[in-house]
Amino acid sequence: MDLGVNIDHVATLRNARGGVEPSVLDAALICEMAGAKAVTVHLREDRRHIKDNDVLELKKHLACNINLEMAATDEMQKIATSLCPYSCCIVPEKRLELTTEGGLDVIQNKEKIEKLIKALHLKNIIVSLFIDPDLEQIKTASEIGADYIELHTGSFSNAFGTDNQDIEFNKLKNGAKFAQELGLKVNAGHGLNYENVYLMNEIEGLCELNIGHSIISRSIFVGLEMAVKEMMELI
Ligand code: PXP
C-alpha cells in the first residue's frame, strides 16, 4: 500500500507568522525522499493554508505524484486544468469547518461532478472522489466515471477503541470490496494515525492512504523524514 502525505499543516504553521518558514516545498521534498508515493495538498477556497503558489512550486520541483484536493468549483477546475497535477481528489468544502467533514455527496451533485471529471480527464488527470463508505455513493461515483474513490475514514478513526469500531471498520471493508467489484480503485484517509492505521492493512486491495495531521504532528518530535518512514512501516 502506498502513502500520500498531506502537508497542509506545514502551510498552517508557516501562515501563523505570515513568513516563509517552514517551507512547504522542503517538507514535500523530504516526504518524497522518505518514500512517499504522493504529496497531497488541499487548495481551499479561502486559502487558509496552501496557497496557489505552493502548488506551482510543488509542480515545478517534485518528482513524486501531486494529489490536489479541491472542491468542485469553476475556479478550482480552472486551476487544476492549467496546473495538471497527477491526480485530483474532489472533496466537499464548508467555510466554517476545521477540516473536511464527511464525504462528498456525489448523488446530489452528480451532474456537476461528472462534468468536472470529464474536464480533468481531458487533461489526463486521474480523478478521485472523497466519499463515505456508502454503497449508493460508491455506485454513483462509478457511474460518472471516477477512477478512484477515497474512502473517508473519519468515522472509523473516531470510533477506534470504542464499541463502534467494528461497525465502522466493516463499512470501510464492504465499501472497498463493492467499489473494486465496480472497477474503481480505492484509497482511504482522514484521521488515520500510528495507532489505528494497522487495520487498513486488513482491507484488501487498498491502493493508497492519505495521511496528514498525525504525520506532521509526529514530525515535531522525530523529524519529518522519520515520521514518514515510521508510517510507511506500518502500512
Ligand atoms: N484525505 C482527504 C480527502 C482529506 O481532506 C484529508 C484532510 O485534509 C486527509 C485525507 C488527511 O486527513 P488527516 O489530516 O486527518 O490525516
PDB file of C-alpha atoms and ligand atoms in Angstrom:
ATOM      1  CA  MET A   1       0.000   0.000   0.000  1.00  0.00           C
ATOM      2  CA  ASP A   2       1.315   3.471  -0.872  1.00  0.00           C
ATOM      3  CA  LEU A   3       1.423   6.537   1.315  1.00  0.00           C
ATOM      4  CA  GLY A   4       0.360  10.022   0.323  1.00  0.00           C
ATOM      5  CA  VAL A   5       1.379  12.649   2.854  1.00  0.00           C
ATOM      6  CA  ASN A   6      -0.912  15.625   3.292  1.00  0.00           C
ATOM      7  CA  ILE A   7       1.288  18.629   4.085  1.00  0.00           C
ATOM      8  CA  ASP A   8      -1.427  21.269   4.581  1.00  0.00           C
ATOM      9  CA  HIS A   9      -0.416  21.651   8.217  1.00  0.00           C
ATOM     10  CA  VAL A  10       3.083  22.740   7.248  1.00  0.00           C
ATOM     11  CA  ALA A  11       1.425  25.649   5.470  1.00  0.00           C
ATOM     12  CA  THR A  12      -0.789  26.304   8.501  1.00  0.00           C
ATOM     13  CA  LEU A  13       2.315  26.703  10.654  1.00  0.00           C
ATOM     14  CA  ARG A  14       4.007  28.920   8.072  1.00  0.00           C
ATOM     15  CA  ASN A  15       0.952  31.135   7.761  1.00  0.00           C
ATOM     16  CA  ALA A  16       0.765  31.579  11.546  1.00  0.00           C
ATOM     17  CA  ARG A  17       3.613  34.111  11.228  1.00  0.00           C
ATOM     18  CA  GLY A  18       2.990  35.163   7.652  1.00  0.00           C
ATOM     19  CA  GLY A  19       6.539  34.379   6.574  1.00  0.00           C
ATOM     20  CA  VAL A  20       8.163  31.591   4.596  1.00  0.00           C
ATOM     21  CA  GLU A  21       9.055  29.106   7.356  1.00  0.00           C
ATOM     22  CA  PRO A  22       8.576  26.199   7.441  1.00  0.00           C
ATOM     23  CA  SER A  23       8.865  25.712   3.691  1.00  0.00           C
ATOM     24  CA  VAL A  24       6.052  23.668   2.157  1.00  0.00           C
ATOM     25  CA  LEU A  25       8.301  22.701  -0.733  1.00  0.00           C
ATOM     26  CA  ASP A  26      11.092  21.470   1.563  1.00  0.00           C
ATOM     27  CA  ALA A  27       8.556  19.437   3.521  1.00  0.00           C
ATOM     28  CA  ALA A  28       7.293  17.884   0.300  1.00  0.00           C
ATOM     29  CA  LEU A  29      10.823  17.052  -0.831  1.00  0.00           C
ATOM     30  CA  ILE A  30      11.530  15.316   2.493  1.00  0.00           C
ATOM     31  CA  CYS A  31       8.310  13.276   2.180  1.00  0.00           C
ATOM     32  CA  GLU A  32       9.358  12.290  -1.327  1.00  0.00           C
ATOM     33  CA  MET A  33      12.868  11.359  -0.208  1.00  0.00           C
ATOM     34  CA  ALA A  34      11.448   9.303   2.675  1.00  0.00           C
ATOM     35  CA  GLY A  35       9.488   7.232   0.156  1.00  0.00           C
ATOM     36  CA  ALA A  36       6.028   8.759  -0.011  1.00  0.00           C
ATOM     37  CA  LYS A  37       4.360   7.962  -3.317  1.00  0.00           C
ATOM     38  CA  ALA A  38       2.398  11.193  -3.291  1.00  0.00           C
ATOM     39  CA  VAL A  39       2.207  14.567  -1.651  1.00  0.00           C
ATOM     40  CA  THR A  40      -1.315  15.817  -1.093  1.00  0.00           C
ATOM     41  CA  VAL A  41      -2.335  19.456  -0.746  1.00  0.00           C
ATOM     42  CA  HIS A  42      -5.779  20.917  -0.346  1.00  0.00           C
ATOM     43  CA  LEU A  43      -6.168  24.268  -2.060  1.00  0.00           C
ATOM     44  CA  ARG A  44      -9.161  25.582  -0.172  1.00  0.00           C
ATOM     45  CA  GLU A  45     -11.449  28.308  -1.425  1.00  0.00           C
ATOM     46  CA  ASP A  46     -10.343  30.557   1.473  1.00  0.00           C
ATOM     47  CA  ARG A  47      -6.626  29.641   1.000  1.00  0.00           C
ATOM     48  CA  ARG A  48      -6.345  29.176   4.745  1.00  0.00           C
ATOM     49  CA  HIS A  49      -3.226  27.013   4.443  1.00  0.00           C
ATOM     50  CA  ILE A  50      -1.982  26.027   0.973  1.00  0.00           C
ATOM     51  CA  LYS A  51      -1.686  28.948  -1.465  1.00  0.00           C
ATOM     52  CA  ASP A  52      -1.742  28.866  -5.258  1.00  0.00           C
ATOM     53  CA  ASN A  53       1.997  29.458  -5.407  1.00  0.00           C
ATOM     54  CA  ASP A  54       2.661  26.405  -3.194  1.00  0.00           C
ATOM     55  CA  VAL A  55       1.009  24.155  -5.747  1.00  0.00           C
ATOM     56  CA  LEU A  56       3.005  25.807  -8.555  1.00  0.00           C
ATOM     57  CA  GLU A  57       6.274  25.255  -6.703  1.00  0.00           C
ATOM     58  CA  LEU A  58       5.441  21.622  -5.970  1.00  0.00           C
ATOM     59  CA  LYS A  59       4.615  21.043  -9.606  1.00  0.00           C
ATOM     60  CA  LYS A  60       7.969  22.553 -10.621  1.00  0.00           C
ATOM     61  CA  HIS A  61      10.166  20.612  -8.213  1.00  0.00           C
ATOM     62  CA  LEU A  62       8.562  17.340  -7.130  1.00  0.00           C
ATOM     63  CA  ALA A  63       9.138  14.020  -8.826  1.00  0.00           C
ATOM     64  CA  CYS A  64       6.527  12.112  -6.809  1.00  0.00           C
ATOM     65  CA  ASN A  65       2.812  12.354  -7.537  1.00  0.00           C
ATOM     66  CA  ILE A  66       0.970  15.524  -6.611  1.00  0.00           C
ATOM     67  CA  ASN A  67      -2.546  14.909  -5.429  1.00  0.00           C
ATOM     68  CA  LEU A  68      -4.565  18.123  -5.434  1.00  0.00           C
ATOM     69  CA  GLU A  69      -7.572  18.125  -3.136  1.00  0.00           C
ATOM     70  CA  MET A  70     -10.188  20.579  -4.286  1.00  0.00           C
ATOM     71  CA  ALA A  71     -13.850  21.475  -4.195  1.00  0.00           C
ATOM     72  CA  ALA A  72     -15.997  21.037  -7.299  1.00  0.00           C
ATOM     73  CA  THR A  73     -15.969  24.705  -8.314  1.00  0.00           C
ATOM     74  CA  ASP A  74     -15.242  26.502 -11.591  1.00  0.00           C
ATOM     75  CA  GLU A  75     -12.290  28.271 -10.002  1.00  0.00           C
ATOM     76  CA  MET A  76     -10.673  25.007  -8.904  1.00  0.00           C
ATOM     77  CA  GLN A  77     -11.369  23.349 -12.249  1.00  0.00           C
ATOM     78  CA  LYS A  78      -9.517  26.207 -13.971  1.00  0.00           C
ATOM     79  CA  ILE A  79      -6.534  25.902 -11.631  1.00  0.00           C
ATOM     80  CA  ALA A  80      -6.367  22.113 -11.887  1.00  0.00           C
ATOM     81  CA  THR A  81      -6.639  22.013 -15.672  1.00  0.00           C
ATOM     82  CA  SER A  82      -3.903  24.597 -16.013  1.00  0.00           C
ATOM     83  CA  LEU A  83      -1.550  23.042 -13.412  1.00  0.00           C
ATOM     84  CA  CYS A  84      -2.253  19.419 -14.339  1.00  0.00           C
ATOM     85  CA  PRO A  85      -1.360  17.614 -11.104  1.00  0.00           C
ATOM     86  CA  TYR A  86      -1.044  13.828 -11.255  1.00  0.00           C
ATOM     87  CA  SER A  87      -4.423  13.453  -9.580  1.00  0.00           C
ATOM     88  CA  CYS A  88      -7.277  15.493  -8.157  1.00  0.00           C
ATOM     89  CA  CYS A  89      -9.338  14.399  -5.200  1.00  0.00           C
ATOM     90  CA  ILE A  90     -12.711  16.123  -5.169  1.00  0.00           C
ATOM     91  CA  VAL A  91     -13.810  16.967  -1.649  1.00  0.00           C
ATOM     92  CA  PRO A  92     -16.757  18.791  -0.098  1.00  0.00           C
ATOM     93  CA  GLU A  93     -15.835  22.137   1.395  1.00  0.00           C
ATOM     94  CA  LYS A  94     -17.513  24.265   4.002  1.00  0.00           C
ATOM     95  CA  ARG A  95     -16.028  27.588   5.009  1.00  0.00           C
ATOM     96  CA  LEU A  96     -16.536  27.156   8.738  1.00  0.00           C
ATOM     97  CA  GLU A  97     -15.243  23.604   9.100  1.00  0.00           C
ATOM     98  CA  LEU A  98     -11.880  22.908  10.773  1.00  0.00           C
ATOM     99  CA  THR A  99     -11.185  20.050   8.392  1.00  0.00           C
ATOM    100  CA  THR A 100     -13.091  18.143   5.693  1.00  0.00           C
ATOM    101  CA  GLU A 101     -16.199  16.907   7.472  1.00  0.00           C
ATOM    102  CA  GLY A 102     -17.959  13.991   5.823  1.00  0.00           C
ATOM    103  CA  GLY A 103     -17.688  12.756   2.282  1.00  0.00           C
ATOM    104  CA  LEU A 104     -18.800  14.327  -0.959  1.00  0.00           C
ATOM    105  CA  ASP A 105     -22.480  13.924  -1.830  1.00  0.00           C
ATOM    106  CA  VAL A 106     -21.984  12.509  -5.311  1.00  0.00           C
ATOM    107  CA  ILE A 107     -25.664  11.657  -5.713  1.00  0.00           C
ATOM    108  CA  GLN A 108     -26.854  15.226  -5.061  1.00  0.00           C
ATOM    109  CA  ASN A 109     -24.102  16.773  -7.204  1.00  0.00           C
ATOM    110  CA  LYS A 110     -23.981  14.107  -9.877  1.00  0.00           C
ATOM    111  CA  GLU A 111     -24.082  16.322 -12.985  1.00  0.00           C
ATOM    112  CA  LYS A 112     -21.643  18.910 -11.704  1.00  0.00           C
ATOM    113  CA  ILE A 113     -19.102  16.287 -10.640  1.00  0.00           C
ATOM    114  CA  GLU A 114     -19.498  14.289 -13.836  1.00  0.00           C
ATOM    115  CA  LYS A 115     -18.695  17.423 -15.874  1.00  0.00           C
ATOM    116  CA  LEU A 116     -15.673  18.133 -13.698  1.00  0.00           C
ATOM    117  CA  ILE A 117     -14.393  14.563 -14.085  1.00  0.00           C
ATOM    118  CA  LYS A 118     -14.675  14.877 -17.877  1.00  0.00           C
ATOM    119  CA  ALA A 119     -12.756  18.196 -17.891  1.00  0.00           C
ATOM    120  CA  LEU A 120      -9.987  16.744 -15.722  1.00  0.00           C
ATOM    121  CA  HIS A 121      -9.794  13.580 -17.820  1.00  0.00           C
ATOM    122  CA  LEU A 122      -9.291  15.700 -20.947  1.00  0.00           C
ATOM    123  CA  LYS A 123      -6.047  16.818 -19.303  1.00  0.00           C
ATOM    124  CA  ASN A 124      -5.152  13.224 -18.323  1.00  0.00           C
ATOM    125  CA  ILE A 125      -5.629  13.965 -14.634  1.00  0.00           C
ATOM    126  CA  ILE A 126      -6.643  10.995 -12.518  1.00  0.00           C
ATOM    127  CA  VAL A 127      -9.801  11.729 -10.531  1.00  0.00           C
ATOM    128  CA  SER A 128     -10.686  10.506  -7.084  1.00  0.00           C
ATOM    129  CA  LEU A 129     -13.862  11.267  -5.133  1.00  0.00           C
ATOM    130  CA  PHE A 130     -13.669  11.557  -1.348  1.00  0.00           C
ATOM    131  CA  ILE A 131     -16.761   9.767  -0.105  1.00  0.00           C
ATOM    132  CA  ASP A 132     -18.183   7.979   2.902  1.00  0.00           C
ATOM    133  CA  PRO A 133     -18.371   4.192   2.666  1.00  0.00           C
ATOM    134  CA  ASP A 134     -21.964   4.378   1.445  1.00  0.00           C
ATOM    135  CA  LEU A 135     -22.858   1.898  -1.277  1.00  0.00           C
ATOM    136  CA  GLU A 136     -25.156   4.285  -3.203  1.00  0.00           C
ATOM    137  CA  GLN A 137     -22.467   6.989  -3.239  1.00  0.00           C
ATOM    138  CA  ILE A 138     -19.908   4.458  -4.419  1.00  0.00           C
ATOM    139  CA  LYS A 139     -22.211   3.227  -7.185  1.00  0.00           C
ATOM    140  CA  THR A 140     -22.781   6.781  -8.387  1.00  0.00           C
ATOM    141  CA  ALA A 141     -19.034   7.507  -8.311  1.00  0.00           C
ATOM    142  CA  SER A 142     -18.544   4.573 -10.632  1.00  0.00           C
ATOM    143  CA  GLU A 143     -21.406   5.618 -12.936  1.00  0.00           C
ATOM    144  CA  ILE A 144     -19.978   9.094 -13.502  1.00  0.00           C
ATOM    145  CA  GLY A 145     -16.514   7.870 -14.410  1.00  0.00           C
ATOM    146  CA  ALA A 146     -14.334   8.389 -11.329  1.00  0.00           C
ATOM    147  CA  ASP A 147     -11.029   6.494 -11.433  1.00  0.00           C
ATOM    148  CA  TYR A 148     -10.672   6.213  -7.677  1.00  0.00           C
ATOM    149  CA  ILE A 149     -12.693   6.765  -4.589  1.00  0.00           C
ATOM    150  CA  GLU A 150     -11.012   7.817  -1.380  1.00  0.00           C
ATOM    151  CA  LEU A 151     -12.980   6.340   1.488  1.00  0.00           C
ATOM    152  CA  HIS A 152     -13.466   8.813   4.347  1.00  0.00           C
ATOM    153  CA  THR A 153     -12.025   7.063   7.394  1.00  0.00           C
ATOM    154  CA  GLY A 154     -13.073   9.810   9.831  1.00  0.00           C
ATOM    155  CA  SER A 155     -15.947   7.856  11.401  1.00  0.00           C
ATOM    156  CA  PHE A 156     -13.748   4.795  11.758  1.00  0.00           C
ATOM    157  CA  SER A 157     -10.984   6.876  13.337  1.00  0.00           C
ATOM    158  CA  ASN A 158     -13.407   8.466  15.795  1.00  0.00           C
ATOM    159  CA  ALA A 159     -14.812   5.040  16.673  1.00  0.00           C
ATOM    160  CA  PHE A 160     -11.397   3.424  17.109  1.00  0.00           C
ATOM    161  CA  GLY A 161     -11.140   1.886  20.562  1.00  0.00           C
ATOM    162  CA  THR A 162     -14.905   2.156  21.183  1.00  0.00           C
ATOM    163  CA  ASP A 163     -17.789  -0.299  20.827  1.00  0.00           C
ATOM    164  CA  ASN A 164     -18.454   1.069  17.340  1.00  0.00           C
ATOM    165  CA  GLN A 165     -15.024   0.311  15.952  1.00  0.00           C
ATOM    166  CA  ASP A 166     -16.022  -2.940  14.239  1.00  0.00           C
ATOM    167  CA  ILE A 167     -19.168  -1.436  12.725  1.00  0.00           C
ATOM    168  CA  GLU A 168     -17.238   1.457  11.191  1.00  0.00           C
ATOM    169  CA  PHE A 169     -14.390  -0.778  10.090  1.00  0.00           C
ATOM    170  CA  ASN A 170     -16.766  -3.187   8.351  1.00  0.00           C
ATOM    171  CA  LYS A 171     -18.387  -0.294   6.477  1.00  0.00           C
ATOM    172  CA  LEU A 172     -14.946   0.538   5.046  1.00  0.00           C
ATOM    173  CA  LYS A 173     -14.194  -3.083   4.242  1.00  0.00           C
ATOM    174  CA  ASN A 174     -17.529  -3.649   2.491  1.00  0.00           C
ATOM    175  CA  GLY A 175     -17.321  -0.301   0.708  1.00  0.00           C
ATOM    176  CA  ALA A 176     -13.852  -1.072  -0.628  1.00  0.00           C
ATOM    177  CA  LYS A 177     -14.945  -4.504  -1.846  1.00  0.00           C
ATOM    178  CA  PHE A 178     -18.056  -3.141  -3.556  1.00  0.00           C
ATOM    179  CA  ALA A 179     -16.055  -0.349  -5.220  1.00  0.00           C
ATOM    180  CA  GLN A 180     -13.464  -2.782  -6.527  1.00  0.00           C
ATOM    181  CA  GLU A 181     -16.209  -5.012  -7.933  1.00  0.00           C
ATOM    182  CA  LEU A 182     -17.418  -1.967  -9.888  1.00  0.00           C
ATOM    183  CA  GLY A 183     -13.916  -1.401 -11.240  1.00  0.00           C
ATOM    184  CA  LEU A 184     -12.979   1.538  -9.030  1.00  0.00           C
ATOM    185  CA  LYS A 185      -9.587   1.812  -7.384  1.00  0.00           C
ATOM    186  CA  VAL A 186      -9.736   2.606  -3.704  1.00  0.00           C
ATOM    187  CA  ASN A 187      -7.734   4.928  -1.449  1.00  0.00           C
ATOM    188  CA  ALA A 188      -8.568   5.916   2.107  1.00  0.00           C
ATOM    189  CA  GLY A 189      -7.821   8.679   4.542  1.00  0.00           C
ATOM    190  CA  HIS A 190      -8.767  11.113   7.311  1.00  0.00           C
ATOM    191  CA  GLY A 191      -7.974  10.735  10.978  1.00  0.00           C
ATOM    192  CA  LEU A 192      -5.604   7.821  10.443  1.00  0.00           C
ATOM    193  CA  ASN A 193      -2.719   7.705  12.899  1.00  0.00           C
ATOM    194  CA  TYR A 194       0.098   5.483  14.171  1.00  0.00           C
ATOM    195  CA  GLU A 195      -2.321   3.542  16.431  1.00  0.00           C
ATOM    196  CA  ASN A 196      -5.273   2.871  14.144  1.00  0.00           C
ATOM    197  CA  VAL A 197      -3.618   2.597  10.723  1.00  0.00           C
ATOM    198  CA  TYR A 198      -2.679  -1.082  11.084  1.00  0.00           C
ATOM    199  CA  LEU A 199      -6.306  -2.054  10.484  1.00  0.00           C
ATOM    200  CA  MET A 200      -6.156  -0.584   6.971  1.00  0.00           C
ATOM    201  CA  ASN A 201      -3.859  -3.496   6.081  1.00  0.00           C
ATOM    202  CA  GLU A 202      -6.858  -5.794   6.587  1.00  0.00           C
ATOM    203  CA  ILE A 203      -8.836  -4.113   3.806  1.00  0.00           C
ATOM    204  CA  GLU A 204      -7.943  -5.945   0.646  1.00  0.00           C
ATOM    205  CA  GLY A 205      -6.774  -4.001  -2.374  1.00  0.00           C
ATOM    206  CA  LEU A 206      -6.433  -0.520  -0.867  1.00  0.00           C
ATOM    207  CA  CYS A 207      -4.043   1.441  -3.105  1.00  0.00           C
ATOM    208  CA  GLU A 208      -3.029   4.450  -1.041  1.00  0.00           C
ATOM    209  CA  LEU A 209      -3.603   6.071   2.322  1.00  0.00           C
ATOM    210  CA  ASN A 210      -3.611   9.845   2.565  1.00  0.00           C
ATOM    211  CA  ILE A 211      -2.433  10.925   5.982  1.00  0.00           C
ATOM    212  CA  GLY A 212      -1.658  14.402   7.240  1.00  0.00           C
ATOM    213  CA  HIS A 213      -2.259  15.520  10.793  1.00  0.00           C
ATOM    214  CA  SER A 214      -0.729  12.564  12.616  1.00  0.00           C
ATOM    215  CA  ILE A 215       2.440  12.559  10.481  1.00  0.00           C
ATOM    216  CA  ILE A 216       3.020  16.299  10.733  1.00  0.00           C
ATOM    217  CA  SER A 217       2.323  16.138  14.494  1.00  0.00           C
ATOM    218  CA  ARG A 218       4.817  13.321  14.975  1.00  0.00           C
ATOM    219  CA  SER A 219       7.401  15.139  12.890  1.00  0.00           C
ATOM    220  CA  ILE A 220       7.689  17.744  15.656  1.00  0.00           C
ATOM    221  CA  PHE A 221       9.275  15.073  17.843  1.00  0.00           C
ATOM    222  CA  VAL A 222      11.131  12.791  15.445  1.00  0.00           C
ATOM    223  CA  GLY A 223      11.543  14.883  12.290  1.00  0.00           C
ATOM    224  CA  LEU A 224       9.507  14.624   9.115  1.00  0.00           C
ATOM    225  CA  GLU A 225      11.638  12.008   7.388  1.00  0.00           C
ATOM    226  CA  MET A 226      11.391   9.637  10.356  1.00  0.00           C
ATOM    227  CA  ALA A 227       7.666  10.332  10.822  1.00  0.00           C
ATOM    228  CA  VAL A 228       7.006   9.372   7.182  1.00  0.00           C
ATOM    229  CA  LYS A 229       9.216   6.287   7.393  1.00  0.00           C
ATOM    230  CA  GLU A 230       7.557   5.104  10.591  1.00  0.00           C
ATOM    231  CA  MET A 231       4.130   5.396   8.962  1.00  0.00           C
ATOM    232  CA  MET A 232       5.326   3.566   5.875  1.00  0.00           C
ATOM    233  CA  GLU A 233       6.498   0.683   8.018  1.00  0.00           C
ATOM    234  CA  LEU A 234       3.037   0.345   9.491  1.00  0.00           C
ATOM    235  CA  ILE A 235       1.269   0.051   6.160  1.00  0.00           C
TER     236      ILE A 235
HETATM  237  N1  PXP B   1      -7.913  12.815   2.687  1.00  0.00           N
HETATM  238  C1  PXP B   1      -8.695  13.903   2.494  1.00  0.00           C
HETATM  239  C2  PXP B   1      -9.575  13.914   1.292  1.00  0.00           C
HETATM  240  C3  PXP B   1      -8.667  14.991   3.390  1.00  0.00           C
HETATM  241  O1  PXP B   1      -9.465  16.059   3.183  1.00  0.00           O
HETATM  242  C4  PXP B   1      -7.779  14.947   4.476  1.00  0.00           C
HETATM  243  C5  PXP B   1      -7.716  16.101   5.420  1.00  0.00           C
HETATM  244  O2  PXP B   1      -7.290  17.254   4.790  1.00  0.00           O
HETATM  245  C6  PXP B   1      -6.963  13.813   4.623  1.00  0.00           C
HETATM  246  C7  PXP B   1      -7.063  12.753   3.729  1.00  0.00           C
HETATM  247  C8  PXP B   1      -5.966  13.706   5.724  1.00  0.00           C
HETATM  248  O3  PXP B   1      -6.602  13.706   6.968  1.00  0.00           O
HETATM  249  P1  PXP B   1      -5.729  13.778   8.281  1.00  0.00           P
HETATM  250  O4  PXP B   1      -5.060  15.112   8.288  1.00  0.00           O
HETATM  251  O5  PXP B   1      -6.724  13.619   9.370  1.00  0.00           O
HETATM  252  O6  PXP B   1      -4.731  12.660   8.213  1.00  0.00           O
END
